[in-house]
Coordinates of C-alpha atoms in Angstrom, one line a residue:
M1 CA 141.6 151.1 84.7
S2 CA 142.3 147.5 85.6
R3 CA 143.6 144.9 83.2
T4 CA 140.2 143.2 83.3
G5 CA 138.4 146.4 82.3
I6 CA 140.8 147.1 79.5
S7 CA 140.4 143.6 78.0
W8 CA 136.6 144.0 78.2
V9 CA 136.8 147.3 76.3
R10 CA 139.0 145.8 73.6
R11 CA 136.6 142.9 73.1
A12 CA 133.7 145.3 72.8
R13 CA 135.5 147.4 70.2
H14 CA 136.4 144.3 68.1
T15 CA 132.8 143.2 68.3
G16 CA 131.5 146.5 67.2
V17 CA 133.8 146.6 64.2
L18 CA 132.8 143.1 63.1
C19 CA 129.1 143.9 63.4
A20 CA 129.6 147.0 61.2
L21 CA 131.5 145.0 58.6
L22 CA 128.8 142.3 58.5
A23 CA 126.1 144.9 58.1
G24 CA 127.9 146.5 55.2
L25 CA 128.3 143.2 53.4
V26 CA 124.7 142.5 53.8
L27 CA 123.7 145.9 52.4
S28 CA 126.0 145.7 49.5
G29 CA 124.8 142.2 48.5
C30 CA 128.1 140.6 49.0
T31 CA 127.0 137.9 51.3
N32 CA 126.1 134.4 50.4
V33 CA 123.4 133.8 53.0
P34 CA 120.9 131.1 51.7
A35 CA 117.3 132.1 51.6
A36 CA 114.9 130.1 53.9
S37 CA 112.9 127.5 52.1
A38 CA 109.1 127.6 52.0
D39 CA 109.0 124.7 54.5
E40 CA 111.4 126.5 56.9
E41 CA 109.4 129.7 56.6
E42 CA 106.2 127.8 57.4
A43 CA 107.9 126.1 60.3
F44 CA 108.9 129.4 61.8
A45 CA 105.6 131.1 61.0
A46 CA 103.4 128.7 63.0
P47 CA 104.3 126.1 65.6
R48 CA 103.5 122.5 64.8
E49 CA 100.7 120.8 66.6
I50 CA 102.0 117.8 68.5
A51 CA 99.5 114.9 68.9
V52 CA 99.5 113.6 72.5
E53 CA 98.3 110.0 72.8
Q54 CA 95.7 109.8 75.6
P55 CA 96.0 107.0 78.1
Q56 CA 93.6 104.2 77.4
E57 CA 91.3 102.9 80.1
A58 CA 92.1 99.3 81.1
A59 CA 89.8 96.8 79.4
Q60 CA 87.2 95.6 81.8
P61 CA 87.0 91.8 82.1
E62 CA 83.9 90.1 80.8
K63 CA 81.7 89.4 83.8
K64 CA 81.0 85.7 84.5
D65 CA 77.8 84.7 86.1
I66 CA 79.8 82.8 88.8
L67 CA 80.2 83.5 92.5
V68 CA 83.3 82.0 94.2
A69 CA 83.2 81.9 98.0
I70 CA 86.6 81.8 99.6
D71 CA 87.1 81.0 103.3
P72 CA 90.5 82.1 104.8
G73 CA 90.8 79.5 107.5
H74 CA 91.0 80.4 111.2
Q75 CA 91.5 83.9 112.8
S76 CA 93.7 85.7 115.3
W77 CA 94.8 84.0 118.5
E78 CA 93.1 87.0 120.3
V79 CA 89.6 86.0 119.1
D80 CA 88.0 83.5 121.5
M81 CA 86.1 81.0 119.4
S82 CA 86.2 78.2 122.0
A83 CA 82.4 78.0 122.3
T84 CA 80.9 75.0 120.5
E85 CA 78.5 74.5 117.7
P86 CA 77.0 71.3 116.0
N87 CA 79.4 69.6 113.7
A88 CA 76.6 69.4 111.0
P89 CA 73.0 70.4 110.7
G90 CA 71.1 68.4 113.3
S91 CA 74.2 66.7 114.6
T92 CA 74.6 66.1 118.3
V93 CA 78.4 66.2 117.9
M94 CA 79.7 69.5 119.2
K95 CA 82.9 71.1 118.2
A96 CA 84.7 74.4 118.8
K97 CA 83.4 77.2 116.6
A98 CA 86.8 77.7 115.2
T99 CA 90.5 77.2 116.0
T100 CA 93.5 79.5 115.6
G101 CA 95.5 77.1 113.3
T102 CA 99.2 76.4 113.2
V103 CA 102.2 78.6 113.0
G104 CA 105.3 78.6 110.8
R105 CA 108.0 76.7 112.7
F106 CA 110.8 78.5 110.8
S107 CA 109.1 81.7 109.6
G108 CA 107.1 82.4 112.8
I109 CA 104.1 83.4 110.6
D110 CA 100.6 82.5 111.9
E111 CA 98.6 80.3 109.6
Y112 CA 95.5 82.6 109.9
A113 CA 97.6 85.5 108.5
L114 CA 99.0 83.4 105.6
N115 CA 95.5 82.2 104.8
L116 CA 94.0 85.7 104.6
D117 CA 96.9 87.0 102.5
I118 CA 96.5 84.3 99.9
S119 CA 92.7 84.7 99.9
L120 CA 93.0 88.4 99.2
R121 CA 95.4 87.8 96.4
L122 CA 93.1 85.1 95.0
K123 CA 90.1 87.4 95.2
E124 CA 91.9 90.1 93.1
L125 CA 93.0 87.6 90.5
L126 CA 89.5 86.1 90.1
E127 CA 87.9 89.5 89.9
Q128 CA 90.3 90.4 87.1
Q129 CA 89.0 87.3 85.2
G130 CA 85.3 88.4 85.7
Y131 CA 84.3 86.3 88.7
A132 CA 82.3 87.6 91.6
V133 CA 84.0 86.8 94.9
L134 CA 82.8 86.5 98.4
L135 CA 85.3 86.3 101.3
T136 CA 84.0 84.9 104.6
R137 CA 86.4 87.3 106.5
E138 CA 88.6 90.2 105.4
T139 CA 90.5 90.8 108.7
N140 CA 92.3 88.6 111.2
D141 CA 90.1 89.6 114.1
T142 CA 86.8 88.6 112.6
A143 CA 84.8 86.3 114.9
I144 CA 83.0 83.9 112.7
S145 CA 82.5 80.2 113.2
N146 CA 83.1 77.4 110.7
A147 CA 79.4 76.7 110.4
E148 CA 78.7 80.5 109.9
R149 CA 81.3 80.7 107.1
A150 CA 79.6 77.9 105.2
Q151 CA 76.2 79.4 105.8
M152 CA 77.4 82.7 104.4
A153 CA 78.5 81.0 101.2
N154 CA 75.1 79.1 101.1
A155 CA 73.1 82.3 101.6
A156 CA 75.0 84.2 98.9
G157 CA 74.3 81.4 96.4
A158 CA 78.0 80.7 95.8
D159 CA 78.8 78.3 93.0
I160 CA 81.7 76.8 94.8
Y161 CA 83.2 77.1 98.3
V162 CA 87.0 77.0 98.6
R163 CA 88.6 76.9 102.0
I164 CA 92.2 78.1 102.3
H165 CA 94.4 76.4 104.9
A166 CA 98.0 75.4 105.6
N167 CA 99.1 72.2 107.2
G168 CA 101.1 71.2 110.3
S169 CA 102.7 67.9 111.4
E170 CA 104.8 66.4 114.1
D171 CA 106.9 65.0 111.3
A172 CA 109.1 67.9 110.1
G173 CA 109.8 66.0 106.9
A174 CA 106.2 66.1 105.9
S175 CA 105.7 68.5 102.9
G176 CA 103.5 69.2 100.0
A177 CA 99.9 70.1 99.3
L178 CA 96.7 68.1 99.6
A179 CA 92.9 68.6 99.4
L180 CA 90.1 67.5 101.7
V181 CA 86.6 66.8 100.5
P182 CA 83.5 65.0 101.9
S183 CA 83.0 61.3 101.1
A184 CA 80.1 59.9 99.2
E185 CA 79.0 58.3 102.5
N186 CA 78.8 61.6 104.3
A187 CA 75.4 61.7 105.9
Y188 CA 75.1 65.5 105.4
V189 CA 76.8 66.4 102.2
G190 CA 77.5 63.1 100.5
Q191 CA 75.7 64.4 97.4
L192 CA 78.4 67.0 97.0
S193 CA 81.3 64.5 97.0
E194 CA 81.8 64.0 93.3
Q195 CA 81.6 67.7 92.4
S196 CA 83.8 68.6 95.4
A197 CA 86.4 66.0 94.3
S198 CA 86.4 67.4 90.8
L199 CA 86.9 71.0 92.1
A200 CA 89.7 69.8 94.4
G201 CA 91.4 67.9 91.6
H202 CA 91.6 71.0 89.4
I203 CA 92.8 73.3 92.1
L204 CA 95.4 70.9 93.5
R205 CA 96.9 70.0 90.1
A206 CA 97.2 73.7 89.0
Y207 CA 98.5 74.7 92.4
C208 CA 101.2 72.1 92.6
S209 CA 102.2 72.7 89.0
A210 CA 102.6 76.4 89.8
T211 CA 104.4 76.1 93.1
G212 CA 106.4 72.9 92.5
F213 CA 105.0 71.5 95.8
A214 CA 104.5 67.7 96.0
D215 CA 100.9 66.7 95.2
L216 CA 99.7 64.6 98.1
G217 CA 96.4 63.9 96.6
I218 CA 92.7 64.3 97.6
Q219 CA 91.6 62.9 101.0
V220 CA 88.1 62.5 102.3
N221 CA 87.1 63.9 105.6
D222 CA 83.6 63.9 107.1
T223 CA 84.5 65.6 110.5
M224 CA 85.0 69.1 109.2
T225 CA 82.2 71.5 110.4
G226 CA 82.9 73.9 107.5
I227 CA 82.4 71.1 105.0
N228 CA 79.4 69.5 106.7
W229 CA 77.4 72.7 106.7
S230 CA 78.1 73.5 103.0
Q231 CA 75.4 73.3 100.4
R232 CA 77.9 74.0 97.6
P233 CA 80.8 71.9 96.1
V234 CA 83.4 72.4 98.9
M235 CA 87.0 71.6 99.4
I236 CA 89.9 72.5 101.7
L237 CA 93.2 73.2 100.2
E238 CA 96.1 72.5 102.6
M239 CA 98.7 74.7 100.8
G240 CA 101.8 73.3 102.4
F241 CA 103.3 72.3 105.8
M242 CA 104.2 75.2 108.0
T243 CA 106.2 72.7 110.1
N244 CA 108.5 71.9 107.1
Q245 CA 111.4 74.2 106.5
H246 CA 111.1 74.2 102.7
D247 CA 107.4 74.7 102.6
D248 CA 107.3 77.2 105.4
L249 CA 110.0 79.5 104.2
A250 CA 108.7 79.4 100.6
M251 CA 105.2 80.4 101.7
A252 CA 106.7 83.3 103.7
E253 CA 108.0 84.9 100.5
D254 CA 105.8 87.6 98.9
S255 CA 106.6 86.7 95.3
F256 CA 106.0 83.0 96.0
R257 CA 102.6 83.8 97.6
Q258 CA 101.5 85.4 94.4
I259 CA 102.5 82.2 92.5
M260 CA 100.4 80.3 95.1
A261 CA 97.4 82.4 94.5
E262 CA 97.8 82.3 90.7
G263 CA 97.9 78.5 90.9
I264 CA 94.6 78.3 92.8
A265 CA 93.0 80.8 90.4
E266 CA 94.1 78.7 87.5
G267 CA 92.5 75.6 89.0
I268 CA 89.2 77.4 89.6
D269 CA 89.2 78.6 86.1
T270 CA 89.9 75.2 84.5
Y271 CA 87.1 73.7 86.7
F272 CA 84.5 76.0 85.3
E273 CA 85.9 75.7 81.8
E274 CA 85.4 71.9 82.0
A275 CA 81.9 72.4 83.5
S276 CA 80.7 74.7 80.8

């Protein structure tokens, strides 16, 4: 037999002897083994029931009787929108149905893609607060004119019409955010000027506070087809200059885009809070 085998036999013999001695001690009452307590006996007799906390459903936001129309400006370069349409209802001035917008000079990102991304984030945030939201487009290859976008918001009975854009300039030093609204003298939507300016003010202040972008103020513009066809308080937010290195690279960051959308949502919320 090998040494390993002999060692195993010896261990087995010692184990057997020890077991016999222990058994004898137990039978003779010479052991000092403590008896199990009643609680321990109960624990061994039946397994305890473990309460598992069920996941709670997320609280649904209180629905607001408010419809926000959001227009992500422009569309893909591949969509031909060069045909013309009246600049306003009954106007003889004809303008291209839509344009493709600018492009990030440093990021290389197209404005139309940035506008849609911010608009989708804004839609989600507003819906979480109980607002109903209409997007004039949800893809970059949607062929819809500026007049048609405003008419969509009109037909849906939107309470406000927020147009999301980014800016461009020959001056690379130009930076910050601004808003465009119709003037009181606008022949088509002058009656919307005051409400539109109020909406623009709330959004611009909240947006610039959230992003840290310079507040370039509210400007009037009566040449925008998407404004002139609106029947609802309307404004354009120019979120920043894609021709400025600081603005462009900031707006290219995913985390910063969420801050941008949160700022716009905050401005919309404060506008309706003040109006109520």
